[in-house]
XYZ file of C-alpha atoms in Angstrom:
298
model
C 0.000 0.000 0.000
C 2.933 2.314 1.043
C 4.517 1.590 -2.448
C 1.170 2.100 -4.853
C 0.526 5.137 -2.630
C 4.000 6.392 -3.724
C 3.669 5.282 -7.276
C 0.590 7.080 -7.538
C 1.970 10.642 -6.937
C 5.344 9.871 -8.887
C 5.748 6.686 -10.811
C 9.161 7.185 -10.864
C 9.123 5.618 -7.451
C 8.921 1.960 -8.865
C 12.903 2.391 -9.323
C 13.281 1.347 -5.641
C 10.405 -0.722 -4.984
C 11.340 -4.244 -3.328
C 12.063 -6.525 -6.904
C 8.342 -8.251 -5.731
C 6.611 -5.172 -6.087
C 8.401 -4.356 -9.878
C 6.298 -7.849 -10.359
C 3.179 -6.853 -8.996
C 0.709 -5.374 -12.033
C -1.533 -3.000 -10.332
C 1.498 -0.987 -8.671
C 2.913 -1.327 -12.097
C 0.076 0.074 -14.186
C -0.345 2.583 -11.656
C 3.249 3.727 -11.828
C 3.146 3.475 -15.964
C 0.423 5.967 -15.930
C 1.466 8.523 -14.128
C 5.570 8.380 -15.433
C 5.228 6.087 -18.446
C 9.396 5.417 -18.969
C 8.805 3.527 -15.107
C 8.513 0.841 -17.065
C 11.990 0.207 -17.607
C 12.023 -0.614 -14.137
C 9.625 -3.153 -14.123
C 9.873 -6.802 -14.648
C 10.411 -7.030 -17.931
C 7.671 -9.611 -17.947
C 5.826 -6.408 -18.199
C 7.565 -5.338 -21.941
C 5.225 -8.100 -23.547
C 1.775 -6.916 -22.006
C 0.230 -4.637 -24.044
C -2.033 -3.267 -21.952
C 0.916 -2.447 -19.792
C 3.019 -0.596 -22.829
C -0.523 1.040 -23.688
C -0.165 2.818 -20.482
C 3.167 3.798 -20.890
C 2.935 4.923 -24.299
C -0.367 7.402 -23.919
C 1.726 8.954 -20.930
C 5.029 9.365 -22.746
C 5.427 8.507 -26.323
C 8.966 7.401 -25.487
C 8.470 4.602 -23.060
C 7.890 2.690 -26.800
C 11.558 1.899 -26.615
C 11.234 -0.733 -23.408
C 8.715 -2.135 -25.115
C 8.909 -6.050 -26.486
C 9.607 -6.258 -30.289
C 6.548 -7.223 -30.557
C 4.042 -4.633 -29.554
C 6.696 -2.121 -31.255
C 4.738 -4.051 -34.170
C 1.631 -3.310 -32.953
C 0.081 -0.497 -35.079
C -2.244 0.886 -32.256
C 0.636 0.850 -29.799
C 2.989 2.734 -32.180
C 0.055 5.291 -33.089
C -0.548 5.670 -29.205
C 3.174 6.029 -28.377
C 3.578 8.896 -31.649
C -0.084 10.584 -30.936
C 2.053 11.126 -27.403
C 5.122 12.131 -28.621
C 6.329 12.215 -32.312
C 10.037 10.906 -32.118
C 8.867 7.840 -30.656
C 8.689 6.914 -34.154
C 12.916 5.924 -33.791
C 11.324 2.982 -31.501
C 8.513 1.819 -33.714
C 8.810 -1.356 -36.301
C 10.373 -0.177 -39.635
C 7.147 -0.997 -41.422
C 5.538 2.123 -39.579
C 8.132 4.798 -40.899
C 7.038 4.179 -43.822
C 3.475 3.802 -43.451
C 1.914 7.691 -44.414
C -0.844 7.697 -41.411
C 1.354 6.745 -38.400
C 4.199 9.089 -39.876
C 1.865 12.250 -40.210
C 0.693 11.344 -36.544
C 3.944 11.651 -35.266
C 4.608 14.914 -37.024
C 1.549 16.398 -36.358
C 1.824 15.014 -32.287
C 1.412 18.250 -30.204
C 4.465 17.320 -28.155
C 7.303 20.207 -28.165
C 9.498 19.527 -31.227
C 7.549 16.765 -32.943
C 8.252 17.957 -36.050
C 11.908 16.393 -35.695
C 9.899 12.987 -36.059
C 10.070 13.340 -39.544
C 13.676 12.804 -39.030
C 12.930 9.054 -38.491
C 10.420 8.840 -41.626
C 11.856 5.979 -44.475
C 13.639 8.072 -46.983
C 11.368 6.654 -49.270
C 8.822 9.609 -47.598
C 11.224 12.187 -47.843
C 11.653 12.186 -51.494
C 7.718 11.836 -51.884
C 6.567 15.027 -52.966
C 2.614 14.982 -51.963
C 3.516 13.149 -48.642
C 6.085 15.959 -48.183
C 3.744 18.927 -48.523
C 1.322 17.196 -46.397
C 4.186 16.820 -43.135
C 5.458 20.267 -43.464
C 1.199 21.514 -43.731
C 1.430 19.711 -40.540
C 4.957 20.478 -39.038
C 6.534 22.885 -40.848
C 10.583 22.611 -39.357
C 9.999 18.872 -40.654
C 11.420 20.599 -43.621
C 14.578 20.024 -41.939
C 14.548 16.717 -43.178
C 13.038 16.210 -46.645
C 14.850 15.873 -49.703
C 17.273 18.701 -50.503
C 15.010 19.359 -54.005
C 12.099 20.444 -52.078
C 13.667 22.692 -50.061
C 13.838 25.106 -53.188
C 10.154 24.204 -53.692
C 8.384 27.116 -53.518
C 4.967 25.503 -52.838
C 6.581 23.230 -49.971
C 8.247 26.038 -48.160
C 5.313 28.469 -47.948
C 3.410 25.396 -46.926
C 5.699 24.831 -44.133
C 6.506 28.818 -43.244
C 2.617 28.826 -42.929
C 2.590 26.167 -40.249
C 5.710 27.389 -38.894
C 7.853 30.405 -39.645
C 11.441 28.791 -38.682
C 11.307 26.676 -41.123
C 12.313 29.325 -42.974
C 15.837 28.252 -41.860
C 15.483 24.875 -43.689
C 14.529 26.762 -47.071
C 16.971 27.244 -50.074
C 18.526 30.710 -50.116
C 16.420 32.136 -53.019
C 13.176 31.790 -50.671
C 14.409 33.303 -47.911
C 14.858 36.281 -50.513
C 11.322 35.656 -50.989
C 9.319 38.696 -50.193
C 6.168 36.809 -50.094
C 8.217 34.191 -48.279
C 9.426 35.485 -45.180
C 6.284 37.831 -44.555
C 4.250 34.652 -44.061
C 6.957 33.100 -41.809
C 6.782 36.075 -40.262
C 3.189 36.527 -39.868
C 1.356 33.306 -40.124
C 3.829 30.484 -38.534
C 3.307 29.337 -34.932
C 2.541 31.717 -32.427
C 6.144 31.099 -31.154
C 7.894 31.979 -34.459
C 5.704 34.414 -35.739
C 7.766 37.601 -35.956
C 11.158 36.338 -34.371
C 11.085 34.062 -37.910
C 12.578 37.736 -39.271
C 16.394 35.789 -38.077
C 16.105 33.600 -41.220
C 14.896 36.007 -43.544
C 17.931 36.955 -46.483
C 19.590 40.489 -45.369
C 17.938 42.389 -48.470
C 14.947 41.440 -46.063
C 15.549 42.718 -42.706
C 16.429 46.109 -44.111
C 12.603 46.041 -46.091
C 10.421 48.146 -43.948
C 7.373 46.479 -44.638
C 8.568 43.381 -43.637
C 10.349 44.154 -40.796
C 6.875 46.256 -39.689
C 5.055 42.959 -39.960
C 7.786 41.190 -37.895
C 7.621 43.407 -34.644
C 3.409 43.649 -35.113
C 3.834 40.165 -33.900
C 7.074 39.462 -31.705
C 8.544 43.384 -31.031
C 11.640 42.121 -29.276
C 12.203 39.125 -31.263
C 11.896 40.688 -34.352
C 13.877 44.113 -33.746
C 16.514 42.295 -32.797
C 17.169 40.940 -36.006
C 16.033 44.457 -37.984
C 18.683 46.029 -39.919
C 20.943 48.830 -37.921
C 18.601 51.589 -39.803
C 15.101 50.341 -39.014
C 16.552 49.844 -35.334
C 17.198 53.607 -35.802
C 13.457 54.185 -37.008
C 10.919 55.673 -34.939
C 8.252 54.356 -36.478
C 9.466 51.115 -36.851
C 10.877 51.471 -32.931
C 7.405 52.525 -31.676
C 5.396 49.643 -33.277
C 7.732 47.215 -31.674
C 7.838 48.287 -28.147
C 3.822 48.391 -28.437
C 3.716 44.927 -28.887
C 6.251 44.410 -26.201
C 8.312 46.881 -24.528
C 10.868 45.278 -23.676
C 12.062 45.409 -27.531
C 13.816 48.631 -26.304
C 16.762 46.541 -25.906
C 17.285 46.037 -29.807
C 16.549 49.796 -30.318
C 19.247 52.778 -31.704
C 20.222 54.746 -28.657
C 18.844 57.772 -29.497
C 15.266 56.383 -29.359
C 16.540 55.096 -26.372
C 16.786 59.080 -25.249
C 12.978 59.405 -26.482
C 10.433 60.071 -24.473
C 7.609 59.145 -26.374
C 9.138 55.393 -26.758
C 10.260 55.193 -24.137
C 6.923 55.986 -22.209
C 5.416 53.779 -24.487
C 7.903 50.765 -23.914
C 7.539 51.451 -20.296
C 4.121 51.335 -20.349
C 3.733 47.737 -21.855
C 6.606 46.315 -19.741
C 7.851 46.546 -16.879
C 11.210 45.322 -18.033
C 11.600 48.156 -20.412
C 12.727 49.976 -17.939
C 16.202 48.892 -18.190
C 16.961 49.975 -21.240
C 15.493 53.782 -20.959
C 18.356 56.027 -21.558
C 20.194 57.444 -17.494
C 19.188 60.512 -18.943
C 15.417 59.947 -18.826
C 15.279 57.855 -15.598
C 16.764 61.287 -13.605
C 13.949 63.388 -15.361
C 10.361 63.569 -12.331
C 7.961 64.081 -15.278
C 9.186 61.264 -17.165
C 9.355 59.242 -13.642
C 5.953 60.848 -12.764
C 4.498 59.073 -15.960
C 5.708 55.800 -15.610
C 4.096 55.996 -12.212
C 0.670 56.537 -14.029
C 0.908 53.323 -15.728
C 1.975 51.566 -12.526
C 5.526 50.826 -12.914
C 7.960 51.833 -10.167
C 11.580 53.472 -11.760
């Protein structure tokens, strides 16, 4: 009771259960579902029972690789396991890296950096053209690993800049001197590339104003940061970024460091802002006075 109690909260626990207890299904099912990898530390009795692996799997796609050869042939296992995490595909029968449903499960998986599943996929799927379009529509740094002809495909990369703007990095160098290109990576991608995507973009790029305006709508500091030297030194381009988030002040010219009306602005979306206003502003009561209005304590 002690040891399924302890199980229960942390799974992890089965590691130094008495070699009885590693025996004993119900504290290893309970331990499997709540840290699914406990299962390495279970009889390995426990590697053939599917029901068992199930467990494991649906908690953490990678506890597919303690499983018995067998059940790593068993297609709802494997979909379970990838569903859970996407590069549990490296643990899952050959037969399933090439088979187009379990791979586009695993690429698709919402774990963090399933797109790197692909990596696993039979080549045979990385030089297929209509299965390609359909991973990167799904994971779009899966571009990564695809055949080196589609990375200068211009259908493919929007397909995958759409889904996710860093996959921009994966394109061939004439698309990332795509206008069109880089402002969907920059505007359309994942919410956690959308903007800060502006690093992959070609140079011509990151001095367009346009683009670089669309960048810092979405991700001000990640995006400014990677703005040429003269749209770091333009107001209007300054402003729109530390609107979105003030602490893009950081990437900004010094003299609009000096500026009130960014910096007031900058200071007024984030607190951290506040350490990159100019010396000369921070000694000056009415700019202090302000940044008292909008709650933030210089």
């Amino acid at each position: 009771d002690v040891v399924l109690a302890a199980v229960t909260q942390d799974g992890s626990a089965l590691h130094w259960a008495d070699e009885t207890l590693k025996s004993d299904r119900d504290v290893v099912l309970t331990a499997v579902k709540q840290f699914g990898c406990a299962i390495e530390d279970a009889d390995f009795s426990f590697r053939s029972d599917r029901d068992v692996v199930l467990a494991a799997v649906a908690e953490d796609g990678e506890a597919l690789q303690y499983a018995d050869e067998s059940l790593k042939c068993d297609r709802d296992v494997v979909l379970a396991a990838v569903t859970q995490k996407g590069c549990a595909l490296e643990h899952a029968d050959p037969s399933f890296k090439r088979d187009h449903h379990v791979v586009l499960a695993a690429v698709a998986s919402s774990s963090s950096m399933s797109d790197l599943a692909f990596e696993f996929a039979d080549e045979s799927l990385k030089r297929d053209r209509e299965f390609v379009l359909a991973a990167v529509a799904q994971g779009g740094t899966a571009l990564r690993y695809v055949d080196d002809s589609f990375k200068i495909d211009r259908e493919i990369v929007l397909a995958a800049v759409a889904n996710d703007g860093d996959a921009l990095e994966f394109a061939d160098e004439s698309l990332r001197r795509d206008r069109d290109v880089a402002l969907v990576a920059v505007t359309q991608g994942s919410i956690l590339s959308r903007g800060s995507a502006l690093r992959y973009v070609d140079e011509s790029l990151k001095r367009d104003r346009d683009v670089v305006l669309a960048a810092v709508a979405q991700d001000g500091h990640g995006a400014l940061e990677y703005a040429a030297p003269n749209l770091k030194r333009d107001r209007g381009v300054v402003l729109a970024a530390v609107e979105q988030n003030g602490w893009a002040l950081e990437w900004a010219d010094d003299s609009l460091k000096r500026d009130r009306d960014v910096a007031l602005a900058a200071v007024a979306q984030s607190d951290l802002a506040s350490n990159h206003v100019d010396a000369s502003l921070l000694c000056d009561l009415d700019f202090r006075a302000k940044a008292r209005s909008f709650g933030r304590l210089l």
